[in-house]
Amino acid sequence: MAKNYWLMKSEADVYSIDDLERDGRTMWDGVRNYQARNNMRKMREGDLVLYYHSRQTPSAVTGIAKVVRESYPDPTQFDRGNKYFDEKSDPDDPRWWLVDVEFVEKLDRQVGLPDIKANPDLSEMVLVRNSRLSVQPVEKAEYDAVLAMARG
DNA sequence: GCCAACGTTGGC
DNA sequence: GCCAACGTTGGC
């Protein structure tokens, strides 16, 4: 099966590419949106991820990560007291799933949203068309185009 | 900090 | 099953 490409958003001041670099890998917990969850369930080990910072100016792709563990139930949904606790989720049929991702690279040059929007080859990116989805599929051509911009 | 766009909830 | 009300995300 061919490798797939994705984009995952993180609030820059909550968990940045620098945090991922320091930790090496992380559980992508706390996603509570069905479309985003469904996308994570489609991820396969080795898929590559554009790491995107929202809530910075400008928001931007700042790095690359890799899927290193395929989807499994998000433990925070069963952890009463955790901010992501979901009392409606049944342990025998978990509602929320996540993947583990590993740090690959921090981009020397971030690719800002205005630049992405200005690139006609990227006008169909989910990021441009539905700005709120936090885990999105990315076409290989789009992935390559973003990295080409990062590398000048 | 504001608010538009979007997703979810719940009353009917 | 519709849709108004509400909450959240994220660009600006």
Short mmCIF file of N, CA and C (backbone and C1' of nucleotides) in Angstrom, two decimals, chain A residues 7-21 28 50-64 106 110-113 127, chain C residues 10-11:
data_model
loop_
_atom_site.label_atom_id
_atom_site.label_comp_id
_atom_site.label_asym_id
_atom_site.label_seq_id
_atom_site.Cartn_x
_atom_site.Cartn_y
_atom_site.Cartn_z
N LEU A 7 -1.82 16.18 7.39
CA LEU A 7 -1.43 17.41 8.08
C LEU A 7 -2.11 17.38 9.45
N MET A 8 -1.31 17.66 10.50
CA MET A 8 -1.87 17.68 11.85
C MET A 8 -1.56 19.03 12.47
N LYS A 9 -2.60 19.58 13.10
CA LYS A 9 -2.45 20.91 13.70
C LYS A 9 -2.21 20.81 15.19
N SER A 10 -1.40 21.72 15.66
CA SER A 10 -1.20 21.84 17.09
C SER A 10 -1.10 23.33 17.41
N GLU A 11 -1.66 23.71 18.53
CA GLU A 11 -1.52 25.11 18.91
C GLU A 11 -0.07 25.34 19.33
N ALA A 12 0.52 26.36 18.73
CA ALA A 12 1.96 26.57 18.88
C ALA A 12 2.38 26.68 20.35
N ASP A 13 1.53 27.27 21.17
CA ASP A 13 1.90 27.48 22.57
C ASP A 13 1.52 26.30 23.45
N VAL A 14 0.89 25.28 22.88
CA VAL A 14 0.50 24.11 23.67
C VAL A 14 1.47 22.95 23.44
N TYR A 15 1.68 22.61 22.17
CA TYR A 15 2.63 21.53 21.86
C TYR A 15 3.23 21.81 20.50
N SER A 16 4.44 22.34 20.50
CA SER A 16 5.06 22.79 19.25
C SER A 16 5.96 21.71 18.66
N ILE A 17 6.50 22.00 17.49
CA ILE A 17 7.47 21.09 16.87
C ILE A 17 8.71 20.95 17.76
N ASP A 18 9.03 22.00 18.51
CA ASP A 18 10.18 21.90 19.43
C ASP A 18 9.88 20.92 20.57
N ASP A 19 8.64 20.92 21.03
CA ASP A 19 8.26 19.95 22.06
C ASP A 19 8.37 18.53 21.51
N LEU A 20 7.93 18.35 20.26
CA LEU A 20 8.00 17.01 19.66
C LEU A 20 9.46 16.60 19.46
N GLU A 21 10.29 17.54 19.07
CA GLU A 21 11.71 17.22 18.90
C GLU A 21 12.32 16.78 20.23
N TRP A 28 -1.01 11.37 20.07
CA TRP A 28 -1.79 12.51 19.58
C TRP A 28 -3.17 12.51 20.25
N LEU A 50 2.66 16.59 7.83
CA LEU A 50 3.06 18.00 7.94
C LEU A 50 2.61 18.49 9.30
N TYR A 51 3.54 19.04 10.06
CA TYR A 51 3.24 19.52 11.42
C TYR A 51 2.93 21.01 11.34
N TYR A 52 1.73 21.36 11.76
CA TYR A 52 1.22 22.72 11.52
C TYR A 52 0.94 23.42 12.84
N HIS A 53 1.42 24.64 12.96
CA HIS A 53 1.15 25.44 14.16
C HIS A 53 -0.01 26.40 13.90
N SER A 54 -1.08 26.24 14.64
CA SER A 54 -2.14 27.26 14.63
C SER A 54 -1.89 28.18 15.82
N ARG A 55 -2.61 29.30 15.82
CA ARG A 55 -2.49 30.28 16.90
C ARG A 55 -1.07 30.80 17.07
N GLN A 56 -0.43 31.01 15.93
CA GLN A 56 0.75 31.85 15.91
C GLN A 56 0.58 32.73 14.68
N THR A 57 1.37 33.78 14.55
CA THR A 57 1.22 34.68 13.42
C THR A 57 2.47 34.69 12.55
N PRO A 58 2.37 34.29 11.28
CA PRO A 58 1.20 33.58 10.75
C PRO A 58 1.24 32.12 11.17
N SER A 59 0.08 31.46 11.14
CA SER A 59 0.09 30.02 11.34
C SER A 59 0.87 29.40 10.18
N ALA A 60 1.50 28.26 10.44
CA ALA A 60 2.45 27.75 9.45
C ALA A 60 2.77 26.28 9.64
N VAL A 61 3.18 25.66 8.54
CA VAL A 61 3.79 24.33 8.61
C VAL A 61 5.20 24.53 9.14
N THR A 62 5.54 23.82 10.21
CA THR A 62 6.83 24.05 10.86
C THR A 62 7.73 22.83 10.88
N GLY A 63 7.19 21.67 10.51
CA GLY A 63 8.03 20.48 10.57
C GLY A 63 7.37 19.28 9.95
N ILE A 64 8.04 18.15 10.12
CA ILE A 64 7.56 16.87 9.59
C ILE A 64 7.57 15.85 10.72
N LYS A 106 12.54 19.53 11.77
CA LYS A 106 12.01 20.87 11.93
C LYS A 106 12.46 21.66 10.70
N GLN A 110 9.77 28.08 7.86
CA GLN A 110 8.36 27.74 8.00
C GLN A 110 7.59 28.15 6.75
N VAL A 111 6.54 27.41 6.46
CA VAL A 111 5.68 27.77 5.32
C VAL A 111 4.37 28.29 5.87
N GLY A 112 4.20 29.60 5.79
CA GLY A 112 3.05 30.27 6.39
C GLY A 112 1.78 30.07 5.59
N LEU A 113 0.65 30.15 6.28
CA LEU A 113 -0.65 30.00 5.61
C LEU A 113 -0.82 30.99 4.45
N LEU A 127 -6.63 22.31 4.07
CA LEU A 127 -6.27 23.43 4.95
C LEU A 127 -6.86 24.75 4.44
P DG C 10 -8.17 24.35 15.00
"O5'" DG C 10 -8.04 25.81 14.40
"C5'" DG C 10 -8.77 26.13 13.23
"C4'" DG C 10 -8.60 27.59 12.97
"C3'" DG C 10 -7.15 28.09 13.10
"O3'" DG C 10 -6.94 28.99 12.05
"C1'" DG C 10 -8.53 29.40 14.40
P DG C 11 -5.61 29.08 11.26
"O5'" DG C 11 -5.96 30.34 10.36
"C5'" DG C 11 -7.18 30.38 9.64
"C4'" DG C 11 -7.61 31.82 9.50
"C3'" DG C 11 -6.49 32.80 9.18
"O3'" DG C 11 -6.99 33.74 8.27
"C1'" DG C 11 -7.54 33.44 11.21
#
